[in-house]
GROMACS .gro file of N, CA and C in nm:
model
  381
    1MET      N    1   0.081  -0.120   0.000
    1MET     CA    2   0.000   0.000   0.000
    1MET      C    3   0.085   0.126   0.000
    2LEU      N    4   0.201   0.119   0.067
    2LEU     CA    5   0.288   0.236   0.070
    2LEU      C    6   0.334   0.274  -0.072
    3ASN      N    7   0.354   0.174  -0.159
    3ASN     CA    8   0.390   0.205  -0.298
    3ASN      C    9   0.282   0.290  -0.364
    4LEU      N   10   0.156   0.256  -0.340
    4LEU     CA   11   0.045   0.333  -0.396
    4LEU      C   12   0.046   0.476  -0.342
    5LEU      N   13   0.060   0.490  -0.211
    5LEU     CA   14   0.058   0.622  -0.149
    5LEU      C   15   0.175   0.707  -0.199
    6ASN      N   16   0.292   0.647  -0.213
    6ASN     CA   17   0.407   0.719  -0.267
    6ASN      C   18   0.385   0.759  -0.412
    7THR      N   19   0.317   0.674  -0.490
    7THR     CA   20   0.287   0.707  -0.629
    7THR      C   21   0.192   0.826  -0.637
    8VAL      N   22   0.091   0.827  -0.551
    8VAL     CA   23  -0.003   0.940  -0.546
    8VAL      C   24   0.073   1.067  -0.509
    9LYS      N   25   0.155   1.062  -0.405
    9LYS     CA   26   0.232   1.179  -0.363
    9LYS      C   27   0.324   1.226  -0.474
   10GLY      N   28   0.395   1.134  -0.538
   10GLY     CA   29   0.486   1.170  -0.645
   10GLY      C   30   0.415   1.238  -0.760
   11HIS      N   31   0.297   1.189  -0.794
   11HIS     CA   32   0.219   1.249  -0.902
   11HIS      C   33   0.180   1.392  -0.867
   12LEU      N   34   0.135   1.414  -0.744
   12LEU     CA   35   0.095   1.548  -0.700
   12LEU      C   36   0.217   1.639  -0.682
   13ASP      N   37   0.331   1.581  -0.644
   13ASP     CA   38   0.454   1.660  -0.634
   13ASP      C   39   0.494   1.716  -0.771
   14GLN      N   40   0.469   1.640  -0.878
   14GLN     CA   41   0.502   1.688  -1.012
   14GLN      C   42   0.428   1.817  -1.045
   15GLY      N   43   0.312   1.834  -0.987
   15GLY     CA   44   0.235   1.957  -1.008
   15GLY      C   45   0.273   2.068  -0.912
   16GLY      N   46   0.370   2.041  -0.822
   16GLY     CA   47   0.413   2.142  -0.726
   16GLY      C   48   0.308   2.175  -0.622
   17LEU      N   49   0.214   2.085  -0.602
   17LEU     CA   50   0.102   2.115  -0.513
   17LEU      C   51   0.138   2.116  -0.366
   18PHE      N   52   0.240   2.040  -0.326
   18PHE     CA   53   0.272   2.028  -0.184
   18PHE      C   54   0.391   2.114  -0.143
   19ASP      N   55   0.431   2.207  -0.227
   19ASP     CA   56   0.540   2.298  -0.190
   19ASP      C   57   0.502   2.374  -0.064
   20GLY      N   58   0.587   2.369   0.037
   20GLY     CA   59   0.561   2.438   0.163
   20GLY      C   60   0.475   2.358   0.260
   21TRP      N   61   0.436   2.238   0.223
   21TRP     CA   62   0.354   2.152   0.309
   21TRP      C   63   0.436   2.031   0.352
   22SER      N   64   0.421   1.990   0.476
   22SER     CA   65   0.477   1.864   0.524
   22SER      C   66   0.381   1.753   0.480
   23VAL      N   67   0.432   1.638   0.438
   23VAL     CA   68   0.346   1.527   0.394
   23VAL      C   69   0.375   1.405   0.481
   24VAL      N   70   0.268   1.343   0.533
   24VAL     CA   71   0.279   1.221   0.612
   24VAL      C   72   0.187   1.115   0.554
   25PHE      N   73   0.217   0.989   0.586
   25PHE     CA   74   0.137   0.877   0.538
   25PHE      C   75   0.068   0.807   0.655
   26TYR      N   76  -0.049   0.753   0.629
   26TYR     CA   77  -0.126   0.668   0.718
   26TYR      C   78  -0.198   0.739   0.832
   27ARG      N   79  -0.133   0.828   0.906
   27ARG     CA   80  -0.202   0.892   1.018
   27ARG      C   81  -0.132   1.022   1.055
   28TRP      N   82  -0.207   1.108   1.126
   28TRP     CA   83  -0.147   1.229   1.182
   28TRP      C   84  -0.063   1.189   1.301
   29TYR      N   85   0.045   1.258   1.324
   29TYR     CA   86   0.126   1.240   1.443
   29TYR      C   87   0.103   1.360   1.534
   30ASP      N   88   0.133   1.345   1.663
   30ASP     CA   89   0.110   1.454   1.758
   30ASP      C   90   0.177   1.583   1.713
   31ASP      N   91   0.299   1.572   1.662
   31ASP     CA   92   0.370   1.692   1.617
   31ASP      C   93   0.300   1.759   1.499
   32ASP      N   94   0.229   1.680   1.417
   32ASP     CA   95   0.160   1.734   1.300
   32ASP      C   96   0.035   1.813   1.339
   33THR      N   97  -0.024   1.779   1.452
   33THR     CA   98  -0.151   1.839   1.489
   33THR      C   99  -0.139   1.950   1.593
   34ALA      N  100  -0.018   1.976   1.641
   34ALA     CA  101   0.002   2.083   1.739
   34ALA      C  102  -0.037   2.217   1.678
   35ALA      N  103  -0.080   2.309   1.762
   35ALA     CA  104  -0.127   2.439   1.713
   35ALA      C  105  -0.021   2.514   1.635
   36ASP      N  106   0.105   2.496   1.669
   36ASP     CA  107   0.212   2.570   1.600
   36ASP      C  108   0.283   2.488   1.492
   37ALA      N  109   0.227   2.371   1.456
   37ALA     CA  110   0.288   2.285   1.354
   37ALA      C  111   0.267   2.345   1.215
   38PRO      N  112   0.357   2.315   1.121
   38PRO     CA  113   0.339   2.364   0.985
   38PRO      C  114   0.219   2.297   0.919
   39PRO      N  115   0.166   2.357   0.814
   39PRO     CA  116   0.057   2.292   0.740
   39PRO      C  117   0.100   2.153   0.694
   40THR      N  118   0.012   2.056   0.707
   40THR     CA  119   0.046   1.916   0.683
   40THR      C  120  -0.057   1.849   0.595
   41VAL      N  121  -0.010   1.767   0.501
   41VAL     CA  122  -0.096   1.685   0.417
   41VAL      C  123  -0.083   1.540   0.463
   42LEU      N  124  -0.197   1.472   0.474
   42LEU     CA  125  -0.202   1.331   0.509
   42LEU      C  126  -0.251   1.254   0.387
   43ILE      N  127  -0.180   1.147   0.350
   43ILE     CA  128  -0.225   1.058   0.243
   43ILE      C  129  -0.236   0.919   0.305
   44ARG      N  130  -0.357   0.861   0.297
   44ARG     CA  131  -0.378   0.731   0.362
   44ARG      C  132  -0.483   0.651   0.286
   45PRO      N  133  -0.480   0.519   0.301
   45PRO     CA  134  -0.588   0.439   0.244
   45PRO      C  135  -0.713   0.460   0.327
   46ASP      N  136  -0.830   0.446   0.266
   46ASP     CA  137  -0.951   0.458   0.348
   46ASP      C  138  -1.018   0.324   0.370
   47GLY      N  139  -0.958   0.216   0.318
   47GLY     CA  140  -1.011   0.082   0.342
   47GLY      C  141  -1.113   0.040   0.239
   48GLY      N  142  -1.155   0.131   0.152
   48GLY     CA  143  -1.254   0.099   0.051
   48GLY      C  144  -1.190   0.070  -0.083
   49GLY      N  145  -1.274   0.052  -0.180
   49GLY     CA  146  -1.229   0.023  -0.315
   49GLY      C  147  -1.274  -0.115  -0.357
   50THR      N  148  -1.239  -0.153  -0.479
   50THR     CA  149  -1.279  -0.282  -0.532
   50THR      C  150  -1.162  -0.345  -0.606
   51ALA      N  151  -1.178  -0.473  -0.638
   51ALA     CA  152  -1.078  -0.545  -0.717
   51ALA      C  153  -1.149  -0.656  -0.792
   52ASP      N  154  -1.095  -0.689  -0.909
   52ASP     CA  155  -1.144  -0.801  -0.988
   52ASP      C  156  -1.030  -0.852  -1.074
   53GLN      N  157  -1.061  -0.937  -1.172
   53GLN     CA  158  -0.955  -0.995  -1.255
   53GLN      C  159  -0.884  -0.893  -1.341
   54TYR      N  160  -0.937  -0.773  -1.354
   54TYR     CA  161  -0.877  -0.670  -1.439
   54TYR      C  162  -0.785  -0.575  -1.363
   55GLY      N  163  -0.798  -0.568  -1.232
   55GLY     CA  164  -0.713  -0.478  -1.156
   55GLY      C  165  -0.771  -0.444  -1.021
   56GLN      N  166  -0.702  -0.353  -0.953
   56GLN     CA  167  -0.746  -0.307  -0.822
   56GLN      C  168  -0.787  -0.160  -0.833
   57ARG      N  169  -0.879  -0.121  -0.746
   57ARG     CA  170  -0.924   0.017  -0.740
   57ARG      C  171  -0.934   0.061  -0.594
   58PRO      N  172  -0.817   0.072  -0.525
   58PRO     CA  173  -0.819   0.113  -0.385
   58PRO      C  174  -0.853   0.261  -0.370
   59ASP      N  175  -0.922   0.294  -0.262
   59ASP     CA  176  -0.957   0.432  -0.232
   59ASP      C  177  -0.852   0.493  -0.140
   60VAL      N  178  -0.819   0.618  -0.167
   60VAL     CA  179  -0.719   0.691  -0.091
   60VAL      C  180  -0.780   0.823  -0.044
   61VAL      N  181  -0.748   0.862   0.079
   61VAL     CA  182  -0.788   0.992   0.132
   61VAL      C  183  -0.666   1.084   0.128
   62ILE      N  184  -0.688   1.203   0.073
   62ILE     CA  185  -0.586   1.308   0.077
   62ILE      C  186  -0.646   1.420   0.161
   63ALA      N  187  -0.581   1.454   0.272
   63ALA     CA  188  -0.634   1.554   0.363
   63ALA      C  189  -0.528   1.660   0.391
   64ALA      N  190  -0.573   1.784   0.405
   64ALA     CA  191  -0.483   1.895   0.435
   64ALA      C  192  -0.526   1.962   0.564
   65MET      N  193  -0.430   1.976   0.659
   65MET     CA  194  -0.455   2.045   0.784
   65MET      C  195  -0.378   2.177   0.779
   66GLY      N  196  -0.451   2.286   0.780
   66GLY     CA  197  -0.389   2.418   0.771
   66GLY      C  198  -0.347   2.473   0.905
   67ALA      N  199  -0.303   2.596   0.903
   67ALA     CA  200  -0.263   2.665   1.025
   67ALA      C  201  -0.387   2.706   1.105
   68VAL      N  202  -0.366   2.733   1.233
   68VAL     CA  203  -0.475   2.775   1.320
   68VAL      C  204  -0.544   2.898   1.259
   69ASN      N  205  -0.675   2.893   1.256
   69ASN     CA  206  -0.760   3.003   1.210
   69ASN      C  207  -0.733   3.044   1.065
   70ASP      N  208  -0.688   2.950   0.980
   70ASP     CA  209  -0.672   2.977   0.837
   70ASP      C  210  -0.753   2.875   0.758
   71PRO      N  211  -0.884   2.895   0.747
   71PRO     CA  212  -0.967   2.798   0.677
   71PRO      C  213  -0.956   2.805   0.525
   72VAL      N  214  -0.891   2.905   0.471
   72VAL     CA  215  -0.887   2.923   0.325
   72VAL      C  216  -0.778   2.839   0.260
   73THR      N  217  -0.656   2.845   0.310
   73THR     CA  218  -0.541   2.782   0.243
   73THR      C  219  -0.557   2.632   0.222
   74PRO      N  220  -0.593   2.551   0.324
   74PRO     CA  221  -0.606   2.407   0.298
   74PRO      C  222  -0.722   2.376   0.203
   75GLY      N  223  -0.827   2.453   0.208
   75GLY     CA  224  -0.938   2.434   0.115
   75GLY      C  225  -0.896   2.461  -0.027
   76ASP      N  226  -0.819   2.568  -0.048
   76ASP     CA  227  -0.767   2.599  -0.181
   76ASP      C  228  -0.674   2.488  -0.230
   77LEU      N  229  -0.589   2.436  -0.140
   77LEU     CA  230  -0.499   2.327  -0.178
   77LEU      C  231  -0.579   2.206  -0.225
   78MET      N  232  -0.681   2.168  -0.151
   78MET     CA  233  -0.757   2.049  -0.187
   78MET      C  234  -0.834   2.069  -0.317
   79GLN      N  235  -0.883   2.190  -0.343
   79GLN     CA  236  -0.947   2.217  -0.473
   79GLN      C  237  -0.844   2.205  -0.585
   80ALA      N  238  -0.721   2.253  -0.561
   80ALA     CA  239  -0.615   2.242  -0.661
   80ALA      C  240  -0.578   2.095  -0.686
   81VAL      N  241  -0.575   2.015  -0.579
   81VAL     CA  242  -0.548   1.871  -0.594
   81VAL      C  243  -0.656   1.808  -0.681
   82LYS      N  244  -0.780   1.839  -0.652
   82LYS     CA  245  -0.892   1.784  -0.729
   82LYS      C  246  -0.879   1.820  -0.877
   83LEU      N  247  -0.856   1.947  -0.907
   83LEU     CA  248  -0.844   1.989  -1.046
   83LEU      C  249  -0.724   1.925  -1.114
   84TYR      N  250  -0.613   1.914  -1.042
   84TYR     CA  251  -0.493   1.852  -1.099
   84TYR      C  252  -0.521   1.706  -1.136
   85LEU      N  253  -0.589   1.633  -1.047
   85LEU     CA  254  -0.619   1.493  -1.075
   85LEU      C  255  -0.719   1.477  -1.189
   86LEU      N  256  -0.808   1.573  -1.205
   86LEU     CA  257  -0.902   1.568  -1.318
   86LEU      C  258  -0.830   1.596  -1.450
   87GLU      N  259  -0.731   1.683  -1.448
   87GLU     CA  260  -0.658   1.719  -1.570
   87GLU      C  261  -0.543   1.624  -1.600
   88HIS      N  262  -0.480   1.571  -1.497
   88HIS     CA  263  -0.366   1.479  -1.511
   88HIS      C  264  -0.406   1.347  -1.446
   89PHE      N  265  -0.490   1.272  -1.515
   89PHE     CA  266  -0.564   1.163  -1.453
   89PHE      C  267  -0.494   1.028  -1.452
   90SER      N  268  -0.367   1.021  -1.497
   90SER     CA  269  -0.300   0.892  -1.493
   90SER      C  270  -0.150   0.910  -1.475
   91THR      N  271  -0.084   0.802  -1.433
   91THR     CA  272   0.061   0.796  -1.420
   91THR      C  273   0.107   0.666  -1.487
   92ASP      N  274   0.234   0.636  -1.477
   92ASP     CA  275   0.283   0.508  -1.530
   92ASP      C  276   0.220   0.390  -1.457
   93GLN      N  277   0.186   0.408  -1.330
   93GLN     CA  278   0.136   0.297  -1.249
   93GLN      C  279  -0.012   0.307  -1.214
   94ILE      N  280  -0.070   0.424  -1.226
   94ILE     CA  281  -0.212   0.440  -1.196
   94ILE      C  282  -0.282   0.475  -1.327
   95ILE      N  283  -0.377   0.391  -1.365
   95ILE     CA  284  -0.448   0.406  -1.493
   95ILE      C  285  -0.539   0.528  -1.489
   96ASN      N  286  -0.605   0.549  -1.377
   96ASN     CA  287  -0.701   0.658  -1.367
   96ASN      C  288  -0.722   0.696  -1.221
   97PHE      N  289  -0.737   0.826  -1.197
   97PHE     CA  290  -0.779   0.876  -1.066
   97PHE      C  291  -0.926   0.910  -1.078
   98GLU      N  292  -1.009   0.848  -0.997
   98GLU     CA  293  -1.153   0.876  -0.997
   98GLU      C  294  -1.186   0.955  -0.870
   99ILE      N  295  -1.234   1.077  -0.888
   99ILE     CA  296  -1.269   1.162  -0.774
   99ILE      C  297  -1.400   1.111  -0.716
  100LEU      N  298  -1.403   1.084  -0.587
  100LEU     CA  299  -1.522   1.032  -0.519
  100LEU      C  300  -1.586   1.144  -0.438
  101GLY      N  301  -1.664   1.226  -0.502
  101GLY     CA  302  -1.729   1.337  -0.433
  101GLY      C  303  -1.646   1.464  -0.437
  102ASP      N  304  -1.696   1.564  -0.369
  102ASP     CA  305  -1.629   1.694  -0.367
  102ASP      C  306  -1.536   1.703  -0.246
  103VAL      N  307  -1.460   1.808  -0.240
  103VAL     CA  308  -1.375   1.834  -0.125
  103VAL      C  309  -1.464   1.854  -0.002
  104ALA      N  310  -1.434   1.782   0.105
  104ALA     CA  311  -1.512   1.795   0.229
  104ALA      C  312  -1.436   1.883   0.327
  105GLY      N  313  -1.507   1.971   0.394
  105GLY     CA  314  -1.444   2.054   0.495
  105GLY      C  315  -1.499   2.195   0.495
  106PRO      N  316  -1.460   2.275   0.591
  106PRO     CA  317  -1.357   2.242   0.690
  106PRO      C  318  -1.413   2.165   0.809
  107MET      N  319  -1.331   2.076   0.857
  107MET     CA  320  -1.353   2.010   0.985
  107MET      C  321  -1.247   2.070   1.075
  108MET      N  322  -1.283   2.116   1.190
  108MET     CA  323  -1.188   2.186   1.277
  108MET      C  324  -1.131   2.092   1.383
  109SER      N  325  -1.000   2.098   1.401
  109SER     CA  326  -0.937   2.022   1.508
  109SER      C  327  -0.968   2.091   1.641
  110ALA      N  328  -0.937   2.023   1.749
  110ALA     CA  329  -0.965   2.079   1.881
  110ALA      C  330  -0.890   2.210   1.906
  111ASN      N  331  -0.778   2.230   1.838
  111ASN     CA  332  -0.701   2.353   1.859
  111ASN      C  333  -0.720   2.455   1.746
  112GLY      N  334  -0.827   2.440   1.667
  112GLY     CA  335  -0.862   2.541   1.567
  112GLY      C  336  -0.796   2.527   1.432
  113ARG      N  337  -0.738   2.412   1.402
  113ARG     CA  338  -0.676   2.391   1.271
  113ARG      C  339  -0.779   2.331   1.175
  114PRO      N  340  -0.800   2.394   1.060
  114PRO     CA  341  -0.898   2.343   0.964
  114PRO      C  342  -0.843   2.225   0.884
  115VAL      N  343  -0.928   2.128   0.859
  115VAL     CA  344  -0.892   2.010   0.781
  115VAL      C  345  -0.992   1.994   0.667
  116TYR      N  346  -0.940   1.977   0.546
  116TYR     CA  347  -1.021   1.947   0.428
  116TYR      C  348  -0.973   1.814   0.373
  117GLN      N  349  -1.062   1.738   0.310
  117GLN     CA  350  -1.019   1.611   0.254
  117GLN      C  351  -1.089   1.581   0.123
  118LEU      N  352  -1.022   1.496   0.044
  118LEU     CA  353  -1.072   1.451  -0.084
  118LEU      C  354  -1.050   1.301  -0.092
  119ASN      N  355  -1.153   1.227  -0.132
  119ASN     CA  356  -1.141   1.083  -0.149
  119ASN      C  357  -1.123   1.053  -0.298
  120VAL      N  358  -1.027   0.966  -0.328
  120VAL     CA  359  -0.990   0.935  -0.465
  120VAL      C  360  -0.979   0.784  -0.482
  121ARG      N  361  -1.037   0.731  -0.589
  121ARG     CA  362  -1.017   0.590  -0.624
  121ARG      C  363  -0.905   0.583  -0.727
  122CYS      N  364  -0.808   0.494  -0.702
  122CYS     CA  365  -0.691   0.480  -0.789
  122CYS      C  366  -0.700   0.349  -0.867
  123TRP      N  367  -0.726   0.359  -0.995
  123TRP     CA  368  -0.736   0.241  -1.080
  123TRP      C  369  -0.595   0.195  -1.117
  124THR      N  370  -0.560   0.073  -1.080
  124THR     CA  371  -0.425   0.023  -1.105
  124THR      C  372  -0.427  -0.127  -1.132
  125GLU      N  373  -0.323  -0.175  -1.193
  125GLU     CA  374  -0.311  -0.319  -1.219
  125GLU      C  375  -0.208  -0.384  -1.129
  126ASN      N  376  -0.115  -0.306  -1.075
  126ASN     CA  377  -0.002  -0.371  -1.009
  126ASN      C  378   0.047  -0.303  -0.881
  127LEU      N  379  -0.029  -0.219  -0.818
  127LEU     CA  380   0.016  -0.160  -0.692
  127LEU      C  381  -0.063  -0.225  -0.581
   0.00000   0.00000   0.00000
């Protein structure tokens, strides 16, 4: 699964989308959620998706946690991620990125950090 998550990150890195953002996999860490932590992107599997004889279609969550009391920046980032995936919908290893709904958020952390997220299905044959 980490290969898939790294492929998703690498694809979005090509678009320069995560410049200035810390990126973590699987879960938030305490240091990532502290009030004074830098803006952080989380890429993790969501446990959903499908598979058959033609390939796998695992679902991935991409979430952005912005700075305290800044609900605009992470929302803008997630909209940019969505548009980038719609325009650049495949890689060498992912056949298609299927957007599953719109950007959700903001959801506020206990210390006032806004979180937005986007769910994406990754069509692949070998990850």
